[in-house]
GROMACS .gro file of C-alpha atoms in nm:
model
   73
    1HIS     CA    1   0.000   0.000   0.000
    2SER     CA    2   0.125   0.349  -0.076
    3PRO     CA    3   0.058   0.646   0.148
    4MET     CA    4  -0.211   0.891   0.040
    5THR     CA    5   0.010   1.199   0.057
    6ASN     CA    6  -0.245   1.408  -0.136
    7LEU     CA    7  -0.511   1.334   0.125
    8ARG     CA    8  -0.298   1.464   0.410
    9ALA     CA    9  -0.177   1.765   0.210
   10ILE     CA   10  -0.532   1.865   0.113
   11ARG     CA   11  -0.660   1.809   0.468
   12ASP     CA   12  -0.373   2.013   0.614
   13ASN     CA   13  -0.421   2.289   0.356
   14GLN     CA   14  -0.786   2.317   0.457
   15GLY     CA   15  -0.688   2.334   0.825
   16LEU     CA   16  -0.874   2.015   0.916
   17SER     CA   17  -0.774   1.758   1.174
   18GLN     CA   18  -0.831   1.391   1.104
   19ARG     CA   19  -1.125   1.398   1.347
   20GLN     CA   20  -1.282   1.696   1.170
   21LEU     CA   21  -1.251   1.526   0.832
   22ALA     CA   22  -1.391   1.209   0.987
   23GLU     CA   23  -1.699   1.399   1.101
   24ARG     CA   24  -1.745   1.562   0.760
   25SER     CA   25  -1.693   1.245   0.558
   26GLY     CA   26  -1.832   0.969   0.779
   27VAL     CA   27  -1.497   0.785   0.761
   28HIS     CA   28  -1.359   0.685   1.103
   29HIS     CA   29  -1.058   0.891   1.214
   30ILE     CA   30  -0.849   0.579   1.275
   31SER     CA   31  -0.922   0.466   0.920
   32LEU     CA   32  -0.814   0.809   0.797
   33ALA     CA   33  -0.482   0.778   0.980
   34ARG     CA   34  -0.427   0.433   0.831
   35ILE     CA   35  -0.515   0.554   0.481
   36GLU     CA   36  -0.280   0.852   0.507
   37THR     CA   37   0.012   0.632   0.614
   38GLY     CA   38  -0.055   0.360   0.359
   39VAL     CA   39  -0.149   0.092   0.613
   40LEU     CA   40  -0.503   0.074   0.475
   41ASP     CA   41  -0.593   0.071   0.106
   42PRO     CA   42  -0.923   0.264   0.084
   43ARG     CA   43  -1.229   0.143  -0.104
   44LEU     CA   44  -1.361   0.351  -0.390
   45SER     CA   45  -1.667   0.444  -0.182
   46THR     CA   46  -1.437   0.577   0.093
   47LEU     CA   47  -1.240   0.784  -0.157
   48ARG     CA   48  -1.567   0.931  -0.289
   49LYS     CA   49  -1.672   1.031   0.065
   50LEU     CA   50  -1.335   1.194   0.130
   51ALA     CA   51  -1.329   1.380  -0.201
   52LYS     CA   52  -1.681   1.511  -0.141
   53ALA     CA   53  -1.600   1.618   0.217
   54LEU     CA   54  -1.286   1.799   0.097
   55ASN     CA   55  -1.463   1.944  -0.209
   56VAL     CA   56  -1.199   1.810  -0.450
   57SER     CA   57  -1.209   1.574  -0.747
   58MET     CA   58  -1.121   1.208  -0.713
   59SER     CA   59  -0.817   1.260  -0.938
   60THR     CA   60  -0.693   1.544  -0.716
   61LEU     CA   61  -0.737   1.331  -0.406
   62VAL     CA   62  -0.572   1.018  -0.543
   63GLY     CA   63  -0.309   1.183  -0.762
   64ASN     CA   64  -0.047   0.929  -0.864
   65ALA     CA   65  -0.042   0.746  -0.530
   66HIS     CA   66  -0.205   0.430  -0.661
   67LEU     CA   67  -0.033   0.438  -0.999
   68THR     CA   68   0.324   0.423  -0.871
   69LYS     CA   69   0.329   0.104  -0.667
   70GLN     CA   70   0.678  -0.034  -0.646
   71ARG     CA   71   0.754  -0.371  -0.794
   72ARG     CA   72   0.863  -0.638  -0.552
   73LYS     CA   73   1.193  -0.804  -0.631
   0.00000   0.00000   0.00000
């Protein structure tokens, strides 16, 4: 799993804590922390909730995070 660096950057830019975004989006704050660090790979429905709560597009939210997975050797 790759970290969702765009999620954290957008959230920070909007001055929101993980708990505040959790309240806005309906996604648990612990899940948000795990998504931001790459521990949890979010479902499409979760990404939609987050994008809507942050008022950004899905492509802005996801960026290249899920397109640049490293190959295992």
